């Protein structure tokens, strides 16, 4: 599954289920394309924005492979790509990889972080015990992308991509600066004063929310 015309070629000739999964999403960039579509359907250029290292040709090839495999679907009328039910089923895989990556040495948070990547990581790196009993609607804006992250009392963080939002507070910035706000040691007021992020709404509630996250498993 590495050549445009050979999308169903078996790369791992094994009956192992892991090998089967890798035959579908094991090519370079494939899982990251899935990541960028996990919270909402996107047009081609919007996917590229979240994957600045990918070339147009490679992205075209990966999208074709994933559509052929039944992981991604293409709406020709809207010109957008979205995940199928099978594709959405990869969320736990991405979350497990986030968890493993946080525990493995060598992670460099100074490298590019897409807004969607940050949202998915937050579902894993939240202190579930501390989050239980809390009801929060947290807004995040990153350029043209907006996300609403909800806590409903069970400690599970539920993110969604939105066009409009009603939130207790909204944090604004690019993916890396928002990651600093969520995972870094500096108080939000200091980050806002330094124009690292902008805060709309209840700053105290925003601080209590980001205090629930640590970049460690």
Short mmCIF file of C-alpha atoms in Angstrom, two decimals:
data_model
loop_
_atom_site.label_atom_id
_atom_site.label_comp_id
_atom_site.label_asym_id
_atom_site.label_seq_id
_atom_site.Cartn_x
_atom_site.Cartn_y
_atom_site.Cartn_z
CA UNK A 1 0.00 0.00 0.00
CA UNK A 2 2.79 2.35 -0.89
CA UNK A 3 2.18 3.10 -4.57
CA UNK A 4 -0.78 4.95 -6.10
CA UNK A 5 -2.17 2.10 -8.23
CA UNK A 6 -1.29 -0.54 -5.63
CA UNK A 7 -3.35 0.71 -2.71
CA UNK A 8 -4.23 -2.76 -1.46
CA UNK A 9 -0.75 -4.26 -1.71
CA UNK A 10 0.08 -6.18 1.45
CA UNK A 11 3.22 -4.83 3.10
CA UNK A 12 3.27 -7.35 5.96
CA UNK A 13 2.37 -10.87 4.86
CA UNK A 14 1.24 -12.04 8.29
CA UNK A 15 -2.00 -13.05 9.95
CA UNK A 16 -1.14 -10.90 12.98
CA UNK A 17 -3.84 -8.30 13.69
CA UNK A 18 -1.19 -5.65 14.34
CA UNK A 19 0.31 -6.39 10.92
CA UNK A 20 -3.16 -6.16 9.38
CA UNK A 21 -3.71 -2.76 10.98
CA UNK A 22 -0.31 -1.56 9.78
CA UNK A 23 -1.18 -2.67 6.26
CA UNK A 24 -4.00 -0.12 6.43
CA UNK A 25 -2.54 2.81 8.40
CA UNK A 26 1.15 1.97 8.72
CA UNK A 27 2.48 4.20 5.95
CA UNK A 28 4.29 7.39 6.93
CA UNK A 29 1.83 10.23 7.66
CA UNK A 30 -1.25 8.00 7.52
CA UNK A 31 -2.09 8.12 11.24
CA UNK A 32 -1.31 11.83 11.39
CA UNK A 33 -3.76 12.45 8.54
CA UNK A 34 -6.33 10.53 10.59
CA UNK A 35 -5.43 12.66 13.61
CA UNK A 36 -6.14 15.88 11.74
CA UNK A 37 -9.60 14.59 10.77
CA UNK A 38 -10.51 13.14 14.15
CA UNK A 39 -12.56 16.09 15.39
CA UNK A 40 -13.97 17.42 12.11
CA UNK A 41 -13.92 17.00 8.35
CA UNK A 42 -11.44 19.24 6.53
CA UNK A 43 -10.50 20.37 3.05
CA UNK A 44 -7.17 19.38 1.58
CA UNK A 45 -5.37 22.64 2.45
CA UNK A 46 -6.67 22.62 6.02
CA UNK A 47 -5.22 19.13 6.47
CA UNK A 48 -1.88 20.38 5.13
CA UNK A 49 -1.93 23.26 7.60
CA UNK A 50 -1.95 20.73 10.42
CA UNK A 51 0.84 18.71 8.77
CA UNK A 52 3.39 21.30 7.60
CA UNK A 53 6.01 18.67 6.78
CA UNK A 54 3.92 16.77 4.24
CA UNK A 55 4.08 17.48 0.51
CA UNK A 56 0.91 17.87 -1.58
CA UNK A 57 1.76 14.73 -3.53
CA UNK A 58 2.23 12.57 -0.44
CA UNK A 59 -0.96 13.91 1.16
CA UNK A 60 -2.89 13.15 -2.04
CA UNK A 61 -1.50 9.61 -2.00
CA UNK A 62 -2.26 9.02 1.68
CA UNK A 63 -5.81 10.35 1.37
CA UNK A 64 -6.36 8.08 -1.64
CA UNK A 65 -5.09 5.08 0.30
CA UNK A 66 -7.22 5.86 3.34
CA UNK A 67 -10.34 6.41 1.24
CA UNK A 68 -9.69 3.12 -0.57
CA UNK A 69 -9.24 1.35 2.79
CA UNK A 70 -12.53 2.71 4.14
CA UNK A 71 -10.91 4.84 6.83
CA UNK A 72 -11.58 8.24 5.21
CA UNK A 73 -14.47 9.38 3.05
CA UNK A 74 -14.43 12.22 0.52
CA UNK A 75 -17.39 14.53 0.00
CA UNK A 76 -16.89 15.72 -3.57
CA UNK A 77 -19.62 18.35 -3.25
CA UNK A 78 -18.00 20.01 -0.24
CA UNK A 79 -14.46 19.15 -1.26
CA UNK A 80 -13.84 17.85 2.26
CA UNK A 81 -12.42 14.69 3.78
CA UNK A 82 -13.83 13.11 6.92
CA UNK A 83 -13.44 9.90 8.86
CA UNK A 84 -15.67 6.88 8.50
CA UNK A 85 -16.80 4.93 11.55
CA UNK A 86 -13.71 2.78 11.09
CA UNK A 87 -11.52 5.89 11.02
CA UNK A 88 -13.10 7.30 14.16
CA UNK A 89 -12.34 3.99 15.82
CA UNK A 90 -8.65 4.93 15.68
CA UNK A 91 -9.06 7.55 18.44
CA UNK A 92 -8.03 5.11 21.21
CA UNK A 93 -4.97 4.22 19.12
CA UNK A 94 -3.94 7.88 18.91
CA UNK A 95 -4.61 8.32 22.63
CA UNK A 96 -2.51 5.27 23.50
CA UNK A 97 0.33 6.61 21.36
CA UNK A 98 0.10 9.99 23.13
CA UNK A 99 0.31 8.23 26.48
CA UNK A 100 3.28 6.14 25.39
CA UNK A 101 5.01 9.14 23.79
CA UNK A 102 4.68 11.16 27.00
CA UNK A 103 6.52 8.45 28.93
CA UNK A 104 9.24 7.87 26.33
CA UNK A 105 12.30 10.18 26.49
CA UNK A 106 13.17 12.58 23.70
CA UNK A 107 9.90 14.45 23.15
CA UNK A 108 10.56 18.06 22.05
CA UNK A 109 7.47 20.26 22.66
CA UNK A 110 9.17 23.16 20.85
CA UNK A 111 8.43 21.49 17.51
CA UNK A 112 5.21 22.21 15.66
CA UNK A 113 2.01 21.13 17.44
CA UNK A 114 -1.24 21.25 15.50
CA UNK A 115 -4.33 22.44 17.41
CA UNK A 116 -6.05 19.08 16.84
CA UNK A 117 -3.00 17.23 18.14
CA UNK A 118 -3.14 19.31 21.32
CA UNK A 119 -6.84 18.63 21.83
CA UNK A 120 -6.34 14.87 21.49
CA UNK A 121 -3.34 14.89 23.84
CA UNK A 122 -5.41 16.70 26.47
CA UNK A 123 -7.95 13.85 26.53
CA UNK A 124 -5.09 11.62 27.70
CA UNK A 125 -3.01 13.89 29.90
CA UNK A 126 -5.86 15.12 32.11
CA UNK A 127 -5.85 14.16 35.79
CA UNK A 128 -9.08 12.18 35.67
CA UNK A 129 -9.40 11.90 39.45
CA UNK A 130 -9.01 15.66 39.95
CA UNK A 131 -11.43 16.36 37.09
CA UNK A 132 -14.24 14.23 38.54
CA UNK A 133 -17.13 16.29 39.83
CA UNK A 134 -16.22 19.30 37.71
CA UNK A 135 -18.47 20.75 35.04
CA UNK A 136 -16.56 23.00 32.65
CA UNK A 137 -16.99 24.29 29.11
CA UNK A 138 -13.53 25.37 27.93
CA UNK A 139 -13.02 27.19 24.64
CA UNK A 140 -9.85 27.15 22.55
CA UNK A 141 -9.32 29.24 19.42
CA UNK A 142 -6.38 28.70 17.08
CA UNK A 143 -6.67 30.92 14.04
CA UNK A 144 -9.64 29.67 12.03
CA UNK A 145 -10.07 26.59 14.23
CA UNK A 146 -12.21 26.56 17.38
CA UNK A 147 -12.75 23.81 19.90
CA UNK A 148 -15.06 23.31 22.85
CA UNK A 149 -13.79 20.94 25.54
CA UNK A 150 -16.34 19.75 28.09
CA UNK A 151 -16.09 18.17 31.51
CA UNK A 152 -19.42 16.75 32.64
CA UNK A 153 -18.51 15.47 36.10
CA UNK A 154 -17.14 12.04 35.19
CA UNK A 155 -13.56 13.21 34.65
CA UNK A 156 -13.60 12.46 30.92
CA UNK A 157 -12.65 15.32 28.60
CA UNK A 158 -14.79 15.55 25.47
CA UNK A 159 -13.46 17.83 22.72
CA UNK A 160 -15.34 18.92 19.62
CA UNK A 161 -14.60 21.27 16.77
CA UNK A 162 -17.16 24.09 16.64
CA UNK A 163 -17.95 27.19 14.63
CA UNK A 164 -19.54 29.09 17.53
CA UNK A 165 -19.22 28.39 21.21
CA UNK A 166 -20.59 29.28 24.60
CA UNK A 167 -17.80 28.68 27.09
CA UNK A 168 -16.75 29.61 30.60
CA UNK A 169 -13.56 31.03 29.10
CA UNK A 170 -11.68 31.01 25.81
CA UNK A 171 -7.92 30.66 25.35
CA UNK A 172 -6.51 31.99 22.07
CA UNK A 173 -3.16 31.26 20.46
CA UNK A 174 -1.42 28.87 18.09
CA UNK A 175 -1.01 25.21 18.92
CA UNK A 176 2.41 25.57 20.52
CA UNK A 177 1.51 28.58 22.66
CA UNK A 178 -1.69 26.92 23.82
CA UNK A 179 0.36 23.84 24.71
CA UNK A 180 2.56 26.10 26.85
CA UNK A 181 -0.57 27.38 28.57
CA UNK A 182 -1.92 23.88 29.18
CA UNK A 183 1.26 22.00 30.08
CA UNK A 184 3.75 24.70 31.09
CA UNK A 185 4.51 25.94 34.61
CA UNK A 186 3.73 29.64 34.08
CA UNK A 187 0.41 31.06 35.33
CA UNK A 188 -2.04 32.06 32.63
CA UNK A 189 -2.03 35.70 33.77
CA UNK A 190 1.72 35.88 33.13
CA UNK A 191 1.33 34.24 29.72
CA UNK A 192 -1.43 36.68 28.83
CA UNK A 193 0.65 39.66 29.94
CA UNK A 194 3.48 38.39 27.74
CA UNK A 195 1.06 37.95 24.80
CA UNK A 196 1.79 34.23 24.61
CA UNK A 197 -1.96 33.56 24.79
CA UNK A 198 -5.11 35.63 25.09
CA UNK A 199 -7.84 34.89 27.63
CA UNK A 200 -11.51 35.79 27.31
CA UNK A 201 -13.82 35.18 30.25
CA UNK A 202 -13.09 33.77 33.69
CA UNK A 203 -9.30 33.66 34.12
CA UNK A 204 -9.53 31.86 37.47
CA UNK A 205 -11.68 29.14 35.93
CA UNK A 206 -9.23 28.87 33.03
CA UNK A 207 -6.31 28.45 35.45
CA UNK A 208 -8.14 25.78 37.42
CA UNK A 209 -8.84 23.98 34.16
CA UNK A 210 -5.27 23.95 32.83
CA UNK A 211 -4.03 22.87 36.25
CA UNK A 212 -5.69 19.52 35.53
CA UNK A 213 -3.06 18.67 32.88
CA UNK A 214 0.51 17.42 33.12
CA UNK A 215 2.78 16.38 30.27
CA UNK A 216 3.56 13.03 31.86
CA UNK A 217 1.74 9.75 32.10
#
